[in-house]
Structure formats: structure tokens, C-alpha cells
PDB file of C-alpha atoms in Angstrom:
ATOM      1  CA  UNK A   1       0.002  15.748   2.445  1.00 65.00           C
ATOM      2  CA  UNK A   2      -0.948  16.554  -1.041  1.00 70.00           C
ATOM      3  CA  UNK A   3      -4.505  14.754  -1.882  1.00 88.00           C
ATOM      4  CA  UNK A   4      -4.455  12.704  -5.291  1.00 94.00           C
ATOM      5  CA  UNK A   5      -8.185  12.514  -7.303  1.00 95.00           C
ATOM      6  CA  UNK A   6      -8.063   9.795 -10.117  1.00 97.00           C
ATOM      7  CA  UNK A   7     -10.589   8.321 -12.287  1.00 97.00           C
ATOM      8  CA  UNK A   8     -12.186   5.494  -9.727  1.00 96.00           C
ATOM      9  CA  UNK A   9     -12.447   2.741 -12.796  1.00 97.00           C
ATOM     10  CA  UNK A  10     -11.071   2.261 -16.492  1.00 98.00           C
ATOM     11  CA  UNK A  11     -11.651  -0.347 -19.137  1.00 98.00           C
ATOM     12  CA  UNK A  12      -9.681  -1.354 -22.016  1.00 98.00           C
ATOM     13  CA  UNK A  13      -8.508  -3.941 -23.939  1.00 98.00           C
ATOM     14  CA  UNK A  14      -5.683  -6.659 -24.659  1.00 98.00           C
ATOM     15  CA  UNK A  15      -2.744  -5.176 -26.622  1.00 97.00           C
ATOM     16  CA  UNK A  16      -3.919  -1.342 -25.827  1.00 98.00           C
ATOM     17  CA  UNK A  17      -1.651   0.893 -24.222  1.00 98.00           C
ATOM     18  CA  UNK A  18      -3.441   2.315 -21.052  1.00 98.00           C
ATOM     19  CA  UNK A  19      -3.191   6.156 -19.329  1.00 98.00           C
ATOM     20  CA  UNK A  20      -4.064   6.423 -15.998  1.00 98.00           C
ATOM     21  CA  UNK A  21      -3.704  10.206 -14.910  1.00 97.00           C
ATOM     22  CA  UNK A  22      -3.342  11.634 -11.276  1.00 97.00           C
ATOM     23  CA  UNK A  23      -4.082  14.895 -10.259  1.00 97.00           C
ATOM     24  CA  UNK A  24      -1.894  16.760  -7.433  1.00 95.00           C
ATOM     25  CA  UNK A  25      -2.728  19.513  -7.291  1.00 95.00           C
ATOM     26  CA  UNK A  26      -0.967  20.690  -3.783  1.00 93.00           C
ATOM     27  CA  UNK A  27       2.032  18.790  -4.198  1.00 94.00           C
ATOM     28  CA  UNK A  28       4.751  19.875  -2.423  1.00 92.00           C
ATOM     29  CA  UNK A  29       8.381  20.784  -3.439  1.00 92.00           C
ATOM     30  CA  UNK A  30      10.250  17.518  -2.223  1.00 89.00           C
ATOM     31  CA  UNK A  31       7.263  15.178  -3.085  1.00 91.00           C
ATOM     32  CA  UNK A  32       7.705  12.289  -5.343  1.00 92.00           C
ATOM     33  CA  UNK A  33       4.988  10.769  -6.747  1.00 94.00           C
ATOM     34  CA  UNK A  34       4.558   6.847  -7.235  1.00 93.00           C
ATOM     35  CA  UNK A  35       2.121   4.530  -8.281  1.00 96.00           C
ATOM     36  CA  UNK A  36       1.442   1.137  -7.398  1.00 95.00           C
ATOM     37  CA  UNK A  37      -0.317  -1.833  -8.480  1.00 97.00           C
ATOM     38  CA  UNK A  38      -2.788  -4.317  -6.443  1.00 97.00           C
ATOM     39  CA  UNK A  39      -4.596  -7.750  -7.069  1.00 97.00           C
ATOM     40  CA  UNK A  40      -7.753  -8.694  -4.876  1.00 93.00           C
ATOM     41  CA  UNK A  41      -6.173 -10.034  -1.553  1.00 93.00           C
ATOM     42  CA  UNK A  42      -2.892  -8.987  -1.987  1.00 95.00           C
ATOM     43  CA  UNK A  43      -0.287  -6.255  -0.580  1.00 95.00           C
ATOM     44  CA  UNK A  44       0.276  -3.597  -3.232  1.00 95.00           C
ATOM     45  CA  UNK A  45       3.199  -3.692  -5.637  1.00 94.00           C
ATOM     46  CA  UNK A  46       5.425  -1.265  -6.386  1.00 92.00           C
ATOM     47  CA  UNK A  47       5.661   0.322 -10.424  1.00 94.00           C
ATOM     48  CA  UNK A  48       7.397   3.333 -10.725  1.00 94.00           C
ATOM     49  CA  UNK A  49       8.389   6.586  -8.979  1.00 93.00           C
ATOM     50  CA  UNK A  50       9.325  10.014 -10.684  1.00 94.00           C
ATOM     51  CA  UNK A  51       9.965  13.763  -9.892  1.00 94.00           C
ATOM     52  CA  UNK A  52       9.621  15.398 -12.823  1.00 92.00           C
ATOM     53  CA  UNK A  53       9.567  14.714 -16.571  1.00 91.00           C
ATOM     54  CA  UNK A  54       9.241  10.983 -17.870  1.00 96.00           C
ATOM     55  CA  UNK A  55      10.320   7.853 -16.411  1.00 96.00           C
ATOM     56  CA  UNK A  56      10.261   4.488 -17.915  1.00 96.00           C
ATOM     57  CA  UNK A  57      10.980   1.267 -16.729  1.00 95.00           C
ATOM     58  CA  UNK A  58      10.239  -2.523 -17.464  1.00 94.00           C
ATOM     59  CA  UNK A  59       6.854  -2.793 -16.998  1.00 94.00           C
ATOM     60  CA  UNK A  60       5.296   1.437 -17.221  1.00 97.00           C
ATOM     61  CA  UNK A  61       6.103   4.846 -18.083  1.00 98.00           C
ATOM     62  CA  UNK A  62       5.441   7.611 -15.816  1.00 98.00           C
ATOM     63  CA  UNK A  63       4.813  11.211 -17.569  1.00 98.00           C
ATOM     64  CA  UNK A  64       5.216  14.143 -15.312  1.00 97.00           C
ATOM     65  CA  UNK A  65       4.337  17.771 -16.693  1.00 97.00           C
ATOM     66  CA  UNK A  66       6.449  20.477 -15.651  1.00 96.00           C
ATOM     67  CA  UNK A  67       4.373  21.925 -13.207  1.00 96.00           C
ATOM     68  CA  UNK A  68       3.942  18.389 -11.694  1.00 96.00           C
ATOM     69  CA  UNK A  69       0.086  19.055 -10.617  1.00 96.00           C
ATOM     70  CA  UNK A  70      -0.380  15.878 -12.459  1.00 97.00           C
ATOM     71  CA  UNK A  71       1.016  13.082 -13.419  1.00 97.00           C
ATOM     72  CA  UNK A  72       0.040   9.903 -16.198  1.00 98.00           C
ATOM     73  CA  UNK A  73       1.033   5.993 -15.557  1.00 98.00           C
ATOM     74  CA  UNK A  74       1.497   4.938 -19.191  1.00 98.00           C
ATOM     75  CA  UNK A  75       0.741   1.212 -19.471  1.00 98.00           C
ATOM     76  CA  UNK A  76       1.687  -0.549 -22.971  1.00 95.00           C
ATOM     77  CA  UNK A  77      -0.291  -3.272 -24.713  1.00 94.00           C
ATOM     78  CA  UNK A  78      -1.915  -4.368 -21.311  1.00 97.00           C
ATOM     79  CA  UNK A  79      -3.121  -7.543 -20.846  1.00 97.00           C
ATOM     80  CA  UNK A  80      -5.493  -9.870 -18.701  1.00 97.00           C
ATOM     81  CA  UNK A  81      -3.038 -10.215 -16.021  1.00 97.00           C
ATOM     82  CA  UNK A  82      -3.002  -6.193 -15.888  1.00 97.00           C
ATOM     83  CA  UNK A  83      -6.842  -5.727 -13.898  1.00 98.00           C
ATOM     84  CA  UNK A  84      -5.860  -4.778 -11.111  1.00 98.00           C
ATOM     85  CA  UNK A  85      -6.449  -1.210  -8.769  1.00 98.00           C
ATOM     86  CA  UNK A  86      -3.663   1.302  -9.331  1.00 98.00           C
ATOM     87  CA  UNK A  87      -2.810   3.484  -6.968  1.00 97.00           C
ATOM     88  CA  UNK A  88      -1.173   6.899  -7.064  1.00 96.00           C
ATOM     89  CA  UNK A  89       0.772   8.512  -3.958  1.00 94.00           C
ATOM     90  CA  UNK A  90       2.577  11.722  -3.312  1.00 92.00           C
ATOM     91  CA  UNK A  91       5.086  11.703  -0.675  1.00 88.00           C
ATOM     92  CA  UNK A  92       8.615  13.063   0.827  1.00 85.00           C
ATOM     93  CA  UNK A  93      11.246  10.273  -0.169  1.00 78.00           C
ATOM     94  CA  UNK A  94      12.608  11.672   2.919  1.00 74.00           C
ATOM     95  CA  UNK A  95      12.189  12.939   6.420  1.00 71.00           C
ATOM     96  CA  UNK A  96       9.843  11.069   9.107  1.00 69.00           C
ATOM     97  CA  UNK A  97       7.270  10.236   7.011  1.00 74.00           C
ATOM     98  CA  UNK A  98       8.959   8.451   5.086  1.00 78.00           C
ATOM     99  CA  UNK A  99       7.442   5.152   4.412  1.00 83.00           C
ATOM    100  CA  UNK A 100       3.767   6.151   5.918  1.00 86.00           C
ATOM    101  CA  UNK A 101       1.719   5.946   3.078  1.00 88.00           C
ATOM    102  CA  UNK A 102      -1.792   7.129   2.475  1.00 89.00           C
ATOM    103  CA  UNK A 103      -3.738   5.666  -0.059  1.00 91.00           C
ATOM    104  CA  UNK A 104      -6.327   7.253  -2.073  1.00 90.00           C
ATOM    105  CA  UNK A 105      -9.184   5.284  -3.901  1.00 90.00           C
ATOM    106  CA  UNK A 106      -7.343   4.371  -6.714  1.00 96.00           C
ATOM    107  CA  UNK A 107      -8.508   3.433 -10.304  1.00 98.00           C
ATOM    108  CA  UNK A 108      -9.385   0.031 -11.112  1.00 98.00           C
ATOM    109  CA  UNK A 109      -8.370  -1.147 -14.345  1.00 98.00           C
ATOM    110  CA  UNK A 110     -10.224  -4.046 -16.065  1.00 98.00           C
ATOM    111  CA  UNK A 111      -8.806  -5.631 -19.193  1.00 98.00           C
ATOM    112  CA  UNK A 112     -11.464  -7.571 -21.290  1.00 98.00           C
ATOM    113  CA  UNK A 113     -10.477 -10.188 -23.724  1.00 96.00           C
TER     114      UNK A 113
ATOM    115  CA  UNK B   1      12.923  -6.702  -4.796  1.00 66.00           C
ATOM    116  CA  UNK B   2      13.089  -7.194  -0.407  1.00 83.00           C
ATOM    117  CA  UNK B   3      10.421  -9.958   0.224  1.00 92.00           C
ATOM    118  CA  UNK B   4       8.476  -8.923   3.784  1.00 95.00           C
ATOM    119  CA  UNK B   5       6.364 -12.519   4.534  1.00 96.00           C
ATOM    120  CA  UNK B   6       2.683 -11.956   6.912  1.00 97.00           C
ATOM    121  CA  UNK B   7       1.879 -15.232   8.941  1.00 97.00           C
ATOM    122  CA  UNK B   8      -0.714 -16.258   8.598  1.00 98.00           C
ATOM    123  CA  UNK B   9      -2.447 -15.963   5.523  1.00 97.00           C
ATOM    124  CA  UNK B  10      -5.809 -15.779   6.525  1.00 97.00           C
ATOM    125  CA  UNK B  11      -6.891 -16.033  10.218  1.00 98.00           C
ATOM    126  CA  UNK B  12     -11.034 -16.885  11.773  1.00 98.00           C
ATOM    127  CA  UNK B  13     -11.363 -16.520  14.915  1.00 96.00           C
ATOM    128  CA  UNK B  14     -14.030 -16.212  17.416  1.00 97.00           C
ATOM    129  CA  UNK B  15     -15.710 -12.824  18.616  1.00 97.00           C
ATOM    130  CA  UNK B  16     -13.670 -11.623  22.031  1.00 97.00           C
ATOM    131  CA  UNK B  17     -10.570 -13.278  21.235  1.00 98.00           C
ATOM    132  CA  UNK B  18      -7.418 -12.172  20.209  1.00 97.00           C
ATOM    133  CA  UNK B  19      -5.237 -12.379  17.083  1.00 98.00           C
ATOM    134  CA  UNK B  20      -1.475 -12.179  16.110  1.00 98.00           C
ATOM    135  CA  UNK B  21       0.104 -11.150  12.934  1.00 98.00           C
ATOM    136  CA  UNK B  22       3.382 -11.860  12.094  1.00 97.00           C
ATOM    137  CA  UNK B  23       5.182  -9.865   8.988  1.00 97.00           C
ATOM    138  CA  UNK B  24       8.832 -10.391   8.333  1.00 96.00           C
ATOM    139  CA  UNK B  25      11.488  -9.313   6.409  1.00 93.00           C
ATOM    140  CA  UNK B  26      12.956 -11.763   5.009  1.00 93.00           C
ATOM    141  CA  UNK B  27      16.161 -10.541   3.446  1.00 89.00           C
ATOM    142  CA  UNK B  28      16.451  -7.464   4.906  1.00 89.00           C
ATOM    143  CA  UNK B  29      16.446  -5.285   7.949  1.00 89.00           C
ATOM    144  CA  UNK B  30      13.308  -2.880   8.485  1.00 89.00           C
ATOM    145  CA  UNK B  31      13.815   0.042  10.535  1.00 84.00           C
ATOM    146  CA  UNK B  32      10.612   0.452   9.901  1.00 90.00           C
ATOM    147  CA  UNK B  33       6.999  -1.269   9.547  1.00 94.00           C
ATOM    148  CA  UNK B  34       3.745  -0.016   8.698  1.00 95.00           C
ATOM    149  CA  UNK B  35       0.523  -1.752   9.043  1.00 97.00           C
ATOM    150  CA  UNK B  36      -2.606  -1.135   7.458  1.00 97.00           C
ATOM    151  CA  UNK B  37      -6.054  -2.368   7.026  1.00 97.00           C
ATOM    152  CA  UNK B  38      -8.128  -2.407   4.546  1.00 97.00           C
ATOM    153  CA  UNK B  39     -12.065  -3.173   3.964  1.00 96.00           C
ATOM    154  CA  UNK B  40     -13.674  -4.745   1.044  1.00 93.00           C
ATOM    155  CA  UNK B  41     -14.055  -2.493  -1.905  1.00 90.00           C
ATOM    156  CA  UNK B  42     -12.012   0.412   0.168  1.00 94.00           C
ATOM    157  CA  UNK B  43      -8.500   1.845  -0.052  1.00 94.00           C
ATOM    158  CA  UNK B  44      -5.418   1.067   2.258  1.00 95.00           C
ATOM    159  CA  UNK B  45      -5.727   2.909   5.766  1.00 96.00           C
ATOM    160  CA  UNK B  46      -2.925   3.055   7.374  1.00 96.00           C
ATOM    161  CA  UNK B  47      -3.248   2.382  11.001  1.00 97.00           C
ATOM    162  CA  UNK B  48       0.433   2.613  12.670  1.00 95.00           C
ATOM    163  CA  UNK B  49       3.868   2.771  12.292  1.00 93.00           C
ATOM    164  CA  UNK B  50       6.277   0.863  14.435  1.00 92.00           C
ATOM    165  CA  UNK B  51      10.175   1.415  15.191  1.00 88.00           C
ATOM    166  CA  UNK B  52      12.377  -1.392  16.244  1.00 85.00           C
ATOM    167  CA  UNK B  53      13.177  -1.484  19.751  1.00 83.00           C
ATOM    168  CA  UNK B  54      10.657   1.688  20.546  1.00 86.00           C
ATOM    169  CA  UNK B  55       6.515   1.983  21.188  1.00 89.00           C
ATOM    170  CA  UNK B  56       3.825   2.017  17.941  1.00 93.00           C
ATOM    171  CA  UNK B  57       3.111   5.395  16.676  1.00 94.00           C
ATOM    172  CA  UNK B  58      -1.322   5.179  15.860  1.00 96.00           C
ATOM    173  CA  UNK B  59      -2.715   7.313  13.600  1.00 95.00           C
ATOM    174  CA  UNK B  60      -5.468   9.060  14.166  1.00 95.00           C
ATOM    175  CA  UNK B  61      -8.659   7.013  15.653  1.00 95.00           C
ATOM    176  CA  UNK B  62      -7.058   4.049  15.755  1.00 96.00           C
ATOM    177  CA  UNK B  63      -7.467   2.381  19.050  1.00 95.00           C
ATOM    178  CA  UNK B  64      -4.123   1.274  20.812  1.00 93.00           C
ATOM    179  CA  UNK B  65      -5.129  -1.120  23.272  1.00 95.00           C
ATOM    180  CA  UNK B  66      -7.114  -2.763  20.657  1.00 96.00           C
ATOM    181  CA  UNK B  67      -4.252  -3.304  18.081  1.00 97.00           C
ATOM    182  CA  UNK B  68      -1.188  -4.214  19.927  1.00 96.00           C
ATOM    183  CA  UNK B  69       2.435  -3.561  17.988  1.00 95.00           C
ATOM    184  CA  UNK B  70       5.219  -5.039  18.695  1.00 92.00           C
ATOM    185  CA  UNK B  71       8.379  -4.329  17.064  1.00 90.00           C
ATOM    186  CA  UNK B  72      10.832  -6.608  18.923  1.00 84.00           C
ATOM    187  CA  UNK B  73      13.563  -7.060  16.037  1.00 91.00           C
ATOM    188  CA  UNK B  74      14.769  -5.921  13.115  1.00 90.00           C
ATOM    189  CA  UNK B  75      12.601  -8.633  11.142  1.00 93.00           C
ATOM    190  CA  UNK B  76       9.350  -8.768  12.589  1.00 94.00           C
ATOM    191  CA  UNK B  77       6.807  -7.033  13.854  1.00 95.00           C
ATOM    192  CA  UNK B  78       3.583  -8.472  14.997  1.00 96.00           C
ATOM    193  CA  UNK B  79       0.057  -6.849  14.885  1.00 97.00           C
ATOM    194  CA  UNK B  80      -2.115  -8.670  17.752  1.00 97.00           C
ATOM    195  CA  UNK B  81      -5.914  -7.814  17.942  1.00 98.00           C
ATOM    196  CA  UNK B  82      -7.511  -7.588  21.123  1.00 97.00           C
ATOM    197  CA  UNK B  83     -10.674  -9.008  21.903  1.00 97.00           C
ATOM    198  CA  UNK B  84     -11.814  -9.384  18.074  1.00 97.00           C
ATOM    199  CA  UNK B  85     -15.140  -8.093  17.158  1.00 97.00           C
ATOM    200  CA  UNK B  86     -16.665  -8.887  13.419  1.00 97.00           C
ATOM    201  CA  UNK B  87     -16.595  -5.320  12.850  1.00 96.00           C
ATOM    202  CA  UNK B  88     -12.477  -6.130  12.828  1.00 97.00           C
ATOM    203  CA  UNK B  89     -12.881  -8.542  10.198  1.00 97.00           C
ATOM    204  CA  UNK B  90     -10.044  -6.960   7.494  1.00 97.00           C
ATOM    205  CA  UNK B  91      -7.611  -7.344   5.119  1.00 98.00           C
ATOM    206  CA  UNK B  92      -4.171  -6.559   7.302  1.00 98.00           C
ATOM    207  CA  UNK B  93      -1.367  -5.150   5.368  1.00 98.00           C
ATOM    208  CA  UNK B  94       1.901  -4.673   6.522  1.00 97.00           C
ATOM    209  CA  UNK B  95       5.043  -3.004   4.723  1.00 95.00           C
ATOM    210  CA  UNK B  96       8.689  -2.544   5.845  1.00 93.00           C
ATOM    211  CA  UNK B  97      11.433   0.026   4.875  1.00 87.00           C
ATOM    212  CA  UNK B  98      15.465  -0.365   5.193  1.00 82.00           C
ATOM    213  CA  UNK B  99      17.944   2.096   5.410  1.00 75.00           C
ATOM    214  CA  UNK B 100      18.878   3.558   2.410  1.00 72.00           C
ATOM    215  CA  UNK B 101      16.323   2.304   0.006  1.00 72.00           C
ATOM    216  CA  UNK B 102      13.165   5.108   0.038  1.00 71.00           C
ATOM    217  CA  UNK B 103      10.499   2.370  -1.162  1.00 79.00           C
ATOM    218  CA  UNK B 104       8.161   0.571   1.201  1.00 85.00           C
ATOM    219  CA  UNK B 105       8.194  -3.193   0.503  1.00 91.00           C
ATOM    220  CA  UNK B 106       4.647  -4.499   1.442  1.00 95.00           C
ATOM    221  CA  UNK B 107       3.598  -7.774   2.583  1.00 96.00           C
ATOM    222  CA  UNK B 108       1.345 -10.109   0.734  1.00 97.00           C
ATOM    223  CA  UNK B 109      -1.504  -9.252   3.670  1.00 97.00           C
ATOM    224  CA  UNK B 110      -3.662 -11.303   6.558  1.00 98.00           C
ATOM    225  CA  UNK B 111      -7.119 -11.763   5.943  1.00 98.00           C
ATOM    226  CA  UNK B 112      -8.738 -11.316   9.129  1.00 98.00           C
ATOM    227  CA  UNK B 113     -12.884 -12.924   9.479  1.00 98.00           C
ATOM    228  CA  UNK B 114     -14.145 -12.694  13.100  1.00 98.00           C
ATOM    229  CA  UNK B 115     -16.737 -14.708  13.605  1.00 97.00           C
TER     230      UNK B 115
END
């Protein structure tokens, strides 16, 4: 499994637009990578997934270089509600491990007032 | 999204006794579950994967007879601990996947406090 290294913590705040960047360097051809969100004593929640390129949806963008040894979670004019750890994985979306997910340490994100 | 429910909430129990975990999909059918654990200040470990109708698969180091999995339908799996110790004391996580849908929907955890 490809190992994921991310900045442990990150500050900003209200109304900034956030990066978050994740580096991957081993990933593998049929790896996707996706990034969740989670609060203090609760399960994570899932924000986006992309192979390659840029995806955007309601609530992030994801920003995928060509070589895809990284990746950015684009987060726009954050807010209070938005301190939480994020969490970037690289895994088959396939196959029999799909599903078993292993976390790295994730970033923590604090938004001040 | 699928909504996958833990019972209970939180959970304190006494040293050497044991302790069941429900999760559930609620409006869905897992073929899968996961369940995880996770410390204070620490990432998500996953600890096993469980198949409906078949035995646990542990990962590494993670003792068997000590966390019990039991996948007996479609919509729940249960997570019992054995003969709780403090050092057990957790934050349980469990997640479920359907067919045809490649995203792992996670439940909203069981925080475990041995006493």
C-alpha cells in the first residue's frame, strides 16, 4: 500500500480557502486517492475521491498532478465548522481490499475566528 | 449517503468483562464491515474485516479471541470484547461497503472506557 506523509496540523482563518497537500509517492497504477474529514468522537466522513487531474464537488476540490505522487484537497472560504482532522488515503477501488482502509496521521485543520 | 448506526454510543464497563458492539446498516446491505479502533490523539487502525455469513479476517497483531466478530446478516455485525482491560479503553469505529458502490460508509463510532 502506498504510504501518504501530510502536514500533521494547519491553521487558517474564516472565509480563506485552505490547501491541504498529500504526498504519494509509491502510488500504484489502479490507486485512487480520497480524503476524508473527522470531528472529535466521530466516524470519518467521506469528501472527495479522484484519479487524476481535478475534481470538484459541493463541499472541496481535489487537484491531482499528472504524475499523481501528490495530490491537494482545496477547501474554499472555510469556516468554524471546518476544524476538523483530514485524512488522505490511497487505495484500489477494486479487488479484495477494497474497503480496508489504512489511515495515516492526518492533518488537523483549525479555523480561528 | 448509506447511514451504518453503532449501538451503543459510548459503553463503561468493568475490568474482565465483556463488551458488544452493534453497527448496522441501515438502508443498505454490507457485504462488508470493517472495524477499527482508534486511541486519543492517534489515527484509525484498522483491526478486522468481516464477511457476511463467513469468519473475521484480523490484521496483523490483533488478538482474535479477544475481539470477537460476528457477521451474522447482511446488516449487522457486532464487535464483542473479551474480558476488557483499561488498556482496551477506545474509540471503536466501524464502516460497511455494498455492492457496487466503492466507498466505505463509516459509523458514527463506540466509545469504549474500561474501568
Amino acid at each position: 500500500l502506498a504510504k501518504t506523509t501530510q502536514p500533521i496540523s494547519m491553521d487558517s482563518y474564516e472565509g480563506q480557502e485552505v490547501n491541504i497537500t498529500c504526498s504519494h509517492n509509491n502510488i500504484a497504477t489502479n490507486d485512487y486517492i480520497t480524503w476524508y474529514q473527522q470531528f472529535p468522537s466521530q466516524g470519518p466522513r467521506f469528501i472527495i475521491q479522484g484519479y487524476k487531474t481535478k475534481v470538484t464537488n459541493e463541499v472541496a476540490s481535489l487537484f491531482i498532478p499528472a504524475d499523481r505522487k501528490s495530490s491537494t484537497l482545496s477547501l474554499p472560504r472555510v469556516s468554524l465548522s471546518d476544524t476538523a482532522v483530514y485524512y488522505c488515503l490511497v487505495a484500489p477501488l477494486g479487488g479484495s481490499t477494497l474497503g480496508r482502509l489504512y489511515f495515516g496521521r492526518g492533518t488537523q485543520l483549525t479555523v480561528w475566528p | 449517503g448509506a447511514v451504518v448506526s453503532q449501538h451503543p454510543s459510548w459503553v463503561i464497563c468493568k475490568s474482565g468483562t465483556s463488551v458488544k458492539i452493534e453497527c448496522r446498516s441501515l438502508d443498505f446491505q454490507a457485504t462488508t464491515m470493517f472495524w477499527y479502533r482508534q486511541f486519543p490523539k492517534q489515527s484509525l487502525m484498522l483491526m478486522a474485516t468481516s464477511n457476511e455469513g463467513s469468519k473475521a479476517t484480523y490484521e496483523q497483531g490483533v488478538e482474535k479471541d479477544k475481539f470477537l466478530i460476528n457477521h451474522a446478516s447482511l446488516t449487522l455485525s457486532t464487535l464483542t470484547v473479551t474480558s476488557a482491560h483499561p488498556e482496551d479503553s477506545s474509540f471503536y469505529i466501524c464502516s460497511a461497503l455494498t455492492t457496487g458502490i466503492a466507498e466505505a460508509f463509516f459509523g458514527q463510532g463506540t466509545r469504549l472506557t474500561v474501568v
